[in-house]
Coordinates of N, CA and C in Angstrom, one line a residue:
X273 N -11.8 24.5 5.0 CA -11.5 23.4 4.1 C -12.2 22.1 4.7
X274 N -13.0 21.4 4.0 CA -13.6 20.2 4.5 C -12.5 19.2 4.9
X275 N -12.9 18.3 5.9 CA -12.0 17.4 6.4 C -11.4 16.4 5.4
X276 N -12.2 16.0 4.4 CA -11.8 15.1 3.3 C -10.7 15.8 2.5
X277 N -10.9 17.0 2.2 CA -9.8 17.7 1.4 C -8.5 17.9 2.2
X278 N -8.7 18.0 3.5 CA -7.5 18.2 4.4 C -6.7 16.9 4.3
X279 N -7.4 15.7 4.4 CA -6.7 14.4 4.3 C -6.0 14.3 2.9
X280 N -6.8 14.7 1.9 CA -6.2 14.6 0.5 C -4.9 15.4 0.4
X281 N -5.0 16.6 1.0 CA -3.8 17.5 0.9 C -2.6 16.9 1.7
X282 N -2.9 16.2 2.8 CA -1.8 15.5 3.6 C -1.3 14.4 2.7
X283 N -2.2 13.6 2.1 CA -1.7 12.5 1.3 C -0.8 12.9 0.1
X284 N -1.2 14.0 -0.6 CA -0.4 14.5 -1.7 C 1.0 15.0 -1.1
X285 N 1.0 15.7 0.0 CA 2.2 16.2 0.6 C 3.1 15.1 1.0
X286 N 2.6 14.1 1.7 CA 3.4 13.0 2.1 C 4.0 12.2 1.0
X287 N 3.2 11.9 -0.1 CA 3.7 11.2 -1.2 C 4.9 12.0 -1.9
X288 N 4.7 13.3 -2.0 CA 5.8 14.1 -2.5 C 7.1 14.1 -1.6
X289 N 6.8 14.1 -0.3 CA 8.0 14.0 0.6 C 8.7 12.6 0.5
X290 N 7.9 11.6 0.3 CA 8.5 10.2 0.2 C 9.4 10.3 -1.1
X291 N 8.9 10.8 -2.2 CA 9.6 10.9 -3.4 C 10.9 11.7 -3.2
X292 N 10.8 12.8 -2.5 CA 11.9 13.7 -2.3 C 13.0 13.0 -1.5
X293 N 12.7 12.3 -0.4 CA 13.7 11.6 0.5 C 14.2 10.4 -0.2
X294 N 13.4 9.8 -1.0 CA 13.9 8.6 -1.8 C 14.9 9.1 -2.8
X295 N 14.6 10.2 -3.5 CA 15.6 10.7 -4.4 C 16.9 11.1 -3.8
X296 N 16.9 11.5 -2.5 CA 18.1 11.9 -1.8 C 18.8 10.7 -1.2
X297 N 18.1 9.6 -1.1 CA 18.6 8.4 -0.4 C 19.6 7.6 -1.3
X298 N 20.5 7.0 -0.6 CA 21.5 6.1 -1.3 C 20.8 4.8 -1.8
X299 N 19.6 4.6 -1.3 CA 18.9 3.4 -1.6 C 17.8 3.6 -2.7
X300 N 17.9 4.7 -3.4 CA 16.9 5.1 -4.4 C 16.7 4.0 -5.4
X301 N 17.7 3.4 -5.9 CA 17.6 2.4 -6.9 C 17.0 1.1 -6.3
X302 N 17.5 0.8 -5.2 CA 17.1 -0.5 -4.5 C 15.6 -0.4 -4.2
X303 N 15.1 0.8 -3.8 CA 13.7 0.9 -3.4 C 12.9 1.7 -4.4
X304 N 13.2 1.6 -5.7 CA 12.5 2.4 -6.7 C 11.1 2.0 -6.8
X305 N 10.7 0.8 -6.4 CA 9.3 0.4 -6.4 C 8.4 1.4 -5.6
X306 N 9.0 1.9 -4.5 CA 8.3 2.8 -3.6 C 8.0 4.1 -4.3
X307 N 9.0 4.6 -5.1 CA 8.8 5.8 -5.9 C 7.7 5.6 -6.9
X308 N 7.7 4.4 -7.6 CA 6.7 4.2 -8.6 C 5.3 4.1 -7.9
X309 N 5.2 3.6 -6.7 CA 4.0 3.5 -6.0 C 3.5 4.9 -5.7
X310 N 4.4 5.8 -5.2 CA 3.9 7.2 -4.9 C 3.5 7.9 -6.1
X311 N 4.2 7.8 -7.2 CA 3.8 8.4 -8.5 C 2.4 7.9 -8.9
X312 N 2.2 6.6 -8.8 CA 0.9 6.0 -9.1 C -0.2 6.6 -8.2
X313 N 0.1 6.7 -6.9 CA -0.8 7.3 -6.0 C -1.3 8.7 -6.4
X314 N -0.3 9.5 -6.8 CA -0.6 10.9 -7.2 C -1.5 10.9 -8.5
X315 N -1.2 10.0 -9.4 CA -2.0 9.9 -10.6 C -3.4 9.4 -10.3
X316 N -3.5 8.4 -9.4 CA -4.8 7.9 -9.0 C -5.7 9.0 -8.3
X317 N -5.0 9.8 -7.4 CA -5.7 10.9 -6.7 C -6.2 11.9 -7.8
X318 N -5.4 12.2 -8.8 CA -5.8 13.1 -9.8 C -7.0 12.6 -10.6
X319 N -6.9 11.2 -10.9 CA -8.0 10.6 -11.6 C -9.3 10.6 -10.8
X320 N -9.2 10.4 -9.5 CA -10.4 10.4 -8.6 C -11.0 11.8 -8.6
X321 N -10.1 12.8 -8.5 CA -10.6 14.2 -8.4 C -11.3 14.6 -9.8
X322 N -10.7 14.2 -10.9 CA -11.3 14.5 -12.2 C -12.6 13.8 -12.3
X323 N -12.7 12.6 -11.9 CA -14.0 11.8 -12.0 C -15.1 12.4 -11.1
X324 N -14.7 12.8 -9.9 CA -15.7 13.4 -9.0 C -16.1 14.8 -9.4
X325 N -15.3 15.5 -10.2 CA -15.6 16.9 -10.5 C -16.3 17.0 -11.9
X326 N -15.9 16.1 -12.9 CA -16.4 16.3 -14.2 C -17.3 15.2 -14.8
X327 N -17.5 14.2 -14.0 CA -18.3 13.0 -14.5 C -19.5 12.8 -13.6
X328 N -20.3 11.8 -14.0 CA -21.5 11.4 -13.2 C -21.1 10.6 -12.0
X329 N -22.1 10.5 -11.1 CA -21.8 9.7 -9.8 C -21.4 8.3 -10.1
X330 N -22.1 7.7 -11.1 CA -21.8 6.3 -11.5 C -20.4 6.1 -12.0
X331 N -20.0 7.1 -12.9 CA -18.7 7.0 -13.5 C -17.6 7.2 -12.4
X332 N -17.9 8.1 -11.4 CA -17.0 8.3 -10.3 C -16.8 7.0 -9.5
X333 N -18.0 6.4 -9.2 CA -17.9 5.1 -8.4 C -17.1 4.1 -9.1
X334 N -17.3 3.9 -10.4 CA -16.5 2.9 -11.2 C -15.0 3.3 -11.2
X335 N -14.7 4.6 -11.3 CA -13.3 5.1 -11.3 C -12.7 4.8 -10.0
X336 N -13.4 5.1 -8.9 CA -12.9 5.0 -7.6 C -12.5 3.6 -7.3
X337 N -13.4 2.6 -7.6 CA -13.1 1.2 -7.3 C -12.0 0.6 -8.2
X338 N -12.0 1.1 -9.5 CA -11.0 0.6 -10.4 C -9.6 1.1 -9.9
X339 N -9.6 2.3 -9.4 CA -8.3 2.9 -8.9 C -7.9 2.1 -7.6
X340 N -8.9 1.7 -6.8 CA -8.6 0.9 -5.6 C -7.9 -0.4 -6.0
X341 N -8.4 -1.1 -7.0 CA -7.7 -2.3 -7.4 C -6.3 -2.1 -7.9
X342 N -6.2 -1.0 -8.7 CA -4.9 -0.7 -9.3 C -3.9 -0.4 -8.1
X343 N -4.4 0.4 -7.1 CA -3.5 0.7 -6.0 C -3.1 -0.6 -5.3
X344 N -4.0 -1.5 -5.1 CA -3.6 -2.8 -4.5 C -2.5 -3.5 -5.3
X345 N -2.6 -3.5 -6.6 CA -1.5 -4.1 -7.4 C -0.2 -3.4 -7.2
X346 N -0.2 -2.1 -7.0 CA 1.1 -1.4 -6.7 C 1.6 -1.7 -5.3
X347 N 0.7 -1.8 -4.4 CA 1.1 -2.2 -3.0 C 1.7 -3.6 -3.0
X348 N 1.1 -4.5 -3.7 CA 1.7 -5.9 -3.8 C 3.0 -5.8 -4.5
X349 N 3.2 -5.0 -5.5 CA 4.5 -4.9 -6.2 C 5.6 -4.4 -5.2
X350 N 5.2 -3.4 -4.4 CA 6.2 -2.9 -3.4 C 6.6 -3.9 -2.5
X351 N 5.6 -4.7 -1.9 CA 6.0 -5.7 -0.9 C 6.8 -6.8 -1.6
X352 N 6.5 -7.2 -2.8 CA 7.2 -8.2 -3.5 C 8.7 -7.7 -3.8
X353 N 8.8 -6.4 -4.1 CA 10.1 -5.8 -4.4 C 10.9 -5.8 -3.1
X354 N 10.3 -5.6 -1.9 CA 11.0 -5.6 -0.6 C 11.4 -7.0 -0.3
X355 N 10.6 -8.0 -0.7 CA 10.9 -9.4 -0.5 C 12.1 -9.8 -1.3
X356 N 12.1 -9.3 -2.5 CA 13.3 -9.5 -3.4 C 14.6 -9.0 -2.8
X357 N 14.5 -7.8 -2.2 CA 15.6 -7.2 -1.6 C 16.1 -8.0 -0.4
X358 N 15.1 -8.6 0.4 CA 15.4 -9.4 1.5 C 16.0 -10.7 1.2
X359 N 15.8 -11.1 -0.1 CA 16.3 -12.4 -0.6 C 17.7 -12.3 -1.2
X360 N 18.4 -11.2 -1.1 CA 19.7 -11.0 -1.7 C 20.7 -12.1 -1.2
X361 N 20.5 -12.6 0.0 CA 21.4 -13.6 0.6 C 21.0 -15.0 0.1
X362 N 19.9 -15.1 -0.6 CA 19.4 -16.4 -1.0 C 19.1 -16.4 -2.5
X363 N 20.2 -16.4 -3.3 CA 20.0 -16.4 -4.8 C 19.2 -17.6 -5.3
X364 N 19.2 -18.7 -4.6 CA 18.4 -19.8 -5.1 C 16.9 -19.6 -5.1
X365 N 16.5 -18.6 -4.4 CA 15.0 -18.3 -4.3 C 14.6 -17.0 -5.1
X366 N 15.4 -16.7 -6.2 CA 15.1 -15.6 -7.0 C 13.7 -15.6 -7.6
X367 N 13.3 -16.9 -7.8 CA 12.0 -17.1 -8.5 C 10.8 -16.8 -7.6
X368 N 11.0 -16.7 -6.2 CA 9.9 -16.6 -5.3 C 9.1 -15.3 -5.4
X369 N 9.7 -14.1 -5.6 CA 8.9 -12.9 -5.7 C 7.9 -13.0 -6.9
X370 N 8.4 -13.5 -8.0 CA 7.5 -13.6 -9.2 C 6.3 -14.5 -8.9
X371 N 6.6 -15.7 -8.2 CA 5.6 -16.6 -7.9 C 4.6 -16.0 -6.9
X372 N 5.1 -15.2 -5.9 CA 4.2 -14.6 -5.0 C 3.3 -13.6 -5.6
X373 N 3.8 -12.8 -6.6 CA 3.0 -11.8 -7.3 C 1.9 -12.5 -8.2
X374 N 2.3 -13.6 -8.8 CA 1.3 -14.4 -9.5 C 0.2 -14.9 -8.6
X375 N 0.6 -15.2 -7.4 CA -0.4 -15.6 -6.4 C -1.4 -14.5 -6.1
X376 N -0.9 -13.3 -6.0 CA -1.8 -12.1 -5.8 C -2.8 -12.0 -6.9
X377 N -2.3 -12.1 -8.2 CA -3.2 -12.0 -9.3 C -4.2 -13.1 -9.3
X378 N -3.9 -14.3 -8.9 CA -4.9 -15.4 -8.7 C -5.9 -15.0 -7.7
X379 N -5.5 -14.5 -6.6 CA -6.5 -14.1 -5.5 C -7.4 -13.0 -6.1
X380 N -6.9 -12.0 -6.8 CA -7.7 -11.0 -7.4 C -8.7 -11.5 -8.4
X381 N -8.3 -12.4 -9.3 CA -9.1 -13.0 -10.3 C -10.3 -13.8 -9.7
X382 N -9.9 -14.7 -8.7 CA -10.9 -15.5 -8.1 C -11.9 -14.7 -7.3
X383 N -11.4 -13.7 -6.6 CA -12.3 -12.8 -5.8 C -13.3 -12.0 -6.7
X384 N -12.8 -11.6 -7.8 CA -13.6 -10.8 -8.8 C -14.8 -11.7 -9.3
X385 N -14.5 -13.0 -9.5 CA -15.5 -14.0 -10.0 C -16.5 -14.3 -8.9
X386 N -15.9 -14.7 -7.7 CA -16.8 -15.1 -6.6 C -17.7 -14.1 -6.1
X387 N -17.3 -12.8 -5.9 CA -18.1 -11.8 -5.3 C -18.8 -10.9 -6.4
X388 N -18.9 -11.3 -7.6 CA -19.5 -10.5 -8.6 C -20.9 -10.1 -8.2
X389 N -21.2 -8.8 -8.4 CA -22.4 -8.2 -8.0 C -22.7 -7.0 -8.9
X390 N -24.0 -6.8 -9.3 CA -24.3 -5.6 -10.1 C -23.9 -4.3 -9.4
X391 N -24.0 -4.2 -8.1 CA -23.6 -3.0 -7.4 C -22.1 -3.0 -7.1
X392 N -21.4 -2.1 -7.8 CA -20.0 -2.1 -7.8 C -19.4 -2.1 -6.3
X393 N -19.8 -1.3 -5.4 CA -19.2 -1.3 -4.1 C -19.4 -2.6 -3.4
X394 N -20.5 -3.3 -3.5 CA -20.7 -4.6 -2.9 C -19.8 -5.7 -3.6
X395 N -19.5 -5.4 -4.9 CA -18.6 -6.3 -5.6 C -17.1 -6.2 -5.2
X396 N -16.7 -4.9 -5.3 CA -15.3 -4.7 -5.2 C -14.8 -4.6 -3.7
X397 N -15.7 -4.2 -2.8 CA -15.2 -4.1 -1.4 C -14.7 -5.4 -0.8
X398 N -15.3 -6.6 -1.0 CA -14.7 -7.8 -0.5 C -13.5 -8.2 -1.3
X399 N -13.4 -7.8 -2.6 CA -12.2 -8.1 -3.4 C -11.0 -7.3 -2.8
X400 N -11.3 -6.0 -2.5 CA -10.3 -5.2 -1.9 C -9.8 -5.7 -0.6
X401 N -10.8 -6.2 0.2 CA -10.4 -6.8 1.5 C -9.6 -8.0 1.4
X402 N -9.9 -8.9 0.4 CA -9.1 -10.1 0.2 C -7.7 -9.8 -0.2
X403 N -7.6 -8.7 -1.1 CA -6.2 -8.3 -1.5 C -5.4 -7.8 -0.3
X404 N -6.1 -7.0 0.6 CA -5.4 -6.5 1.7 C -4.9 -7.7 2.6
X405 N -5.7 -8.7 2.8 CA -5.3 -9.9 3.5 C -4.2 -10.6 2.9
X406 N -4.2 -10.6 1.6 CA -3.0 -11.2 0.8 C -1.8 -10.4 1.1
X407 N -1.9 -9.1 1.1 CA -0.7 -8.3 1.3 C -0.2 -8.5 2.8
X408 N -1.1 -8.7 3.7 CA -0.7 -9.0 5.1 C 0.1 -10.3 5.1
X409 N -0.3 -11.3 4.3 CA 0.5 -12.6 4.2 C 1.8 -12.3 3.6
X410 N 1.9 -11.5 2.6 CA 3.2 -11.1 2.0 C 4.1 -10.5 3.0
X411 N 3.5 -9.6 3.8 CA 4.3 -8.9 4.8 C 4.9 -9.9 5.9
X412 N 4.1 -10.9 6.2 CA 4.6 -11.9 7.1 C 5.8 -12.7 6.5
X413 N 5.7 -13.0 5.2 CA 6.8 -13.6 4.5 C 8.1 -12.7 4.6
X414 N 7.8 -11.4 4.3 CA 8.9 -10.4 4.4 C 9.6 -10.3 5.7
X415 N 8.8 -10.3 6.8 CA 9.3 -10.2 8.1 C 10.1 -11.4 8.5
X416 N 9.5 -12.6 8.1 CA 10.2 -13.8 8.4 C 11.6 -13.8 7.8
X417 N 11.7 -13.3 6.5 CA 13.0 -13.2 5.9 C 13.9 -12.3 6.6
X418 N 13.4 -11.1 7.0 CA 14.2 -10.1 7.7 C 14.8 -10.6 9.0
X419 N 14.0 -11.4 9.7 CA 14.4 -11.9 11.0 C 15.5 -13.0 10.8
X420 N 15.6 -13.6 9.6 CA 16.6 -14.7 9.4 C 17.9 -14.1 8.9
X421 N 17.9 -12.8 8.5 CA 19.1 -12.3 7.9 C 20.2 -12.1 8.9
X422 N 21.4 -12.3 8.4 CA 22.6 -12.2 9.3 C 22.8 -10.7 9.7
X423 N 22.6 -9.8 8.8 CA 22.7 -8.4 9.1 C 21.3 -7.8 9.1
X424 N 21.0 -7.2 10.3 CA 19.7 -6.6 10.5 C 19.6 -5.3 9.7
X425 N 18.6 -5.2 8.8 CA 18.4 -4.1 8.0 C 17.2 -3.2 8.5
X426 N 17.6 -2.2 9.3 CA 16.5 -1.4 10.0 C 15.7 -0.7 9.0
X427 N 16.3 -0.1 8.0 CA 15.6 0.6 7.0 C 14.5 -0.2 6.3
X428 N 14.9 -1.4 5.9 CA 14.0 -2.3 5.2 C 12.9 -2.7 6.1
X429 N 13.2 -2.9 7.4 CA 12.2 -3.3 8.4 C 11.2 -2.2 8.6
X430 N 11.6 -0.9 8.6 CA 10.7 0.2 8.8 C 9.8 0.3 7.5
X431 N 10.4 0.2 6.4 CA 9.6 0.2 5.1 C 8.5 -0.8 5.1
X432 N 8.8 -2.0 5.6 CA 7.8 -3.1 5.6 C 6.8 -2.8 6.7
X433 N 7.3 -2.2 7.8 CA 6.3 -1.8 8.9 C 5.3 -0.8 8.4
X434 N 5.7 0.1 7.6 CA 4.7 1.0 7.0 C 3.7 0.3 6.2
X435 N 4.1 -0.7 5.4 CA 3.1 -1.4 4.7 C 2.2 -2.2 5.6
X436 N 2.7 -2.7 6.7 CA 1.9 -3.5 7.6 C 0.8 -2.6 8.2
X437 N 1.2 -1.3 8.6 CA 0.2 -0.4 9.1 C -0.9 -0.1 8.1
X438 N -0.5 0.1 6.8 CA -1.5 0.4 5.8 C -2.5 -0.7 5.6
X439 N -2.0 -1.9 5.3 CA -2.8 -3.0 4.9 C -3.7 -3.5 6.1
X440 N -3.2 -3.4 7.3 CA -3.9 -3.7 8.5 C -5.1 -2.8 8.7
X441 N -4.9 -1.5 8.5 CA -6.0 -0.5 8.6 C -7.0 -0.8 7.5
X442 N -6.5 -1.1 6.3 CA -7.5 -1.4 5.2 C -8.3 -2.6 5.5
X443 N -7.7 -3.7 6.0 CA -8.4 -4.9 6.3 C -9.6 -4.6 7.3
X444 N -9.2 -3.9 8.3 CA -10.2 -3.6 9.4 C -11.3 -2.7 8.8
X445 N -10.9 -1.7 8.1 CA -11.9 -0.7 7.5 C -12.8 -1.4 6.5
X446 N -12.2 -2.1 5.6 CA -13.0 -2.8 4.6 C -14.0 -3.9 5.1
X447 N -13.6 -4.5 6.2 CA -14.4 -5.5 6.9 C -15.6 -4.8 7.6
X448 N -15.4 -3.6 8.1 CA -16.4 -2.9 8.8 C -17.4 -2.2 7.9
X449 N -17.0 -1.8 6.7 CA -17.8 -1.1 5.8 C -19.2 -1.6 5.6
X450 N -19.4 -3.0 5.3 CA -20.7 -3.5 5.0 C -21.7 -3.4 6.2
X451 N -21.2 -3.1 7.4 CA -22.0 -3.1 8.6 C -22.3 -1.6 9.1
X452 N -22.0 -0.7 8.2 CA -22.2 0.7 8.5 C -23.4 1.3 7.7
X453 N -23.8 2.5 8.1 CA -24.8 3.2 7.3 C -24.3 4.6 6.9
X454 N -25.2 5.4 6.4 CA -24.8 6.7 5.9 C -24.2 7.6 7.0
X455 N -24.6 7.3 8.2 CA -24.1 8.2 9.3 C -22.8 7.7 10.0
X456 N -22.5 6.4 9.7 CA -21.3 5.8 10.3 C -20.2 5.4 9.4
X457 N -20.5 5.5 8.0 CA -19.5 5.0 7.0 C -18.2 5.8 7.2
X458 N -18.2 7.0 7.8 CA -17.0 7.8 7.9 C -16.0 7.1 8.8
X459 N -16.4 6.2 9.7 CA -15.5 5.6 10.6 C -14.5 4.6 9.9
X460 N -15.0 3.6 9.1 CA -14.0 2.8 8.4 C -13.3 3.5 7.3
X461 N -14.0 4.5 6.7 CA -13.3 5.3 5.7 C -12.1 6.1 6.3
X462 N -12.3 6.7 7.5 CA -11.2 7.4 8.1 C -10.1 6.5 8.6
X463 N -10.5 5.3 9.0 CA -9.4 4.3 9.4 C -8.6 3.9 8.2
X464 N -9.2 3.7 7.1 CA -8.4 3.4 5.8 C -7.5 4.5 5.5
X465 N -8.0 5.7 5.5 CA -7.2 6.9 5.1 C -6.1 7.2 6.0
X466 N -6.4 7.0 7.3 CA -5.4 7.3 8.4 C -4.2 6.3 8.2
X467 N -4.6 5.0 8.0 CA -3.5 4.0 7.8 C -2.6 4.2 6.6
X468 N -3.2 4.8 5.6 CA -2.4 5.1 4.4 C -1.4 6.3 4.7
X469 N -1.9 7.3 5.4 CA -1.1 8.4 5.8 C 0.0 7.9 6.8
X470 N -0.3 7.0 7.7 CA 0.6 6.5 8.6 C 1.8 5.7 7.9
X471 N 1.4 5.0 6.9 CA 2.4 4.3 6.1 C 3.4 5.2 5.5
X472 N 2.8 6.3 4.9 CA 3.7 7.3 4.2 C 4.6 8.0 5.2
X473 N 4.1 8.3 6.4 CA 4.9 8.9 7.5 C 6.1 8.0 7.9
X474 N 5.8 6.7 8.0 CA 6.8 5.7 8.4 C 7.8 5.6 7.3
X475 N 7.4 5.6 6.1 CA 8.3 5.6 4.9 C 9.3 6.7 5.0
X476 N 8.8 7.9 5.2 CA 9.6 9.1 5.3 C 10.7 8.9 6.4
X477 N 10.2 8.4 7.6 CA 11.2 8.2 8.7 C 12.2 7.1 8.2
X478 N 11.8 6.1 7.5 CA 12.7 5.1 7.1 C 13.8 5.6 6.1
X479 N 13.3 6.4 5.2 CA 14.2 6.9 4.2 C 15.2 8.0 4.7
X480 N 14.8 8.6 5.9 CA 15.7 9.6 6.5 C 16.6 8.9 7.5
X481 N 16.3 7.6 7.8 CA 17.1 6.9 8.8 C 18.6 6.7 8.4
X482 N 19.4 7.0 9.4 CA 20.9 6.8 9.2 C 21.4 6.0 10.4
X483 N 22.1 4.9 10.1 CA 22.6 4.1 11.2 C 23.5 4.9 12.0
X484 N 23.5 4.6 13.3 CA 24.4 5.3 14.3 C 25.8 4.8 14.1
X485 N 26.7 5.8 14.0 CA 28.1 5.5 13.9 C 28.7 5.2 15.3
X486 N 29.2 4.0 15.5 CA 29.8 3.7 16.8 C 31.3 4.1 16.8
X487 N 31.6 5.0 17.8 CA 33.0 5.5 17.8 C 33.8 4.7 18.8
X488 N 34.9 4.1 18.4 CA 35.7 3.3 19.3 C 36.4 4.1 20.4
X489 N 36.6 3.5 21.5 CA 37.3 4.2 22.6 C 38.8 4.1 22.4

């Protein structure tokens, strides 16, 4: 089995495991955005496979980068949903998650205009990088909120840590891509793919997490 197909198989398996443990978790409703993200990931994987198998190279390229932007929107929605969960103690800031997601849409729109290029990879790659940087900023907001909470939510912290691993890997990989050639492009691509798998692995750990019960003496 080619290495790329092995990574794809791991990705599908981990997405399904996240859905399974989320379904079994008592936090399934609270973190339903993660379930939607994993379902979207599986649909996008199927779309990429169909485009690569049954369409031309140009159509596959357009499909791949369109799916990349869609995936970023779902990542942003997950982080915003986690921020909403972290703001439970601050009802006066209920408007903040919506405002933050609108900010993500503004970054996407401006980046699409500024980096417009006839060659789709050269157009969308910097857009994808900017969205990853925006997601990093959202994660910083989330961690700041978690550190201010009176009750430390380990599960929520682990879920956000998974997102940090993914978007950090994507930022580095997407930044390196323009400086690679046909023989070295696999390095940033592998970094991006590995960071996505690492995120899913951390999510599984988070969803399986159970607080230790302290027994009194």
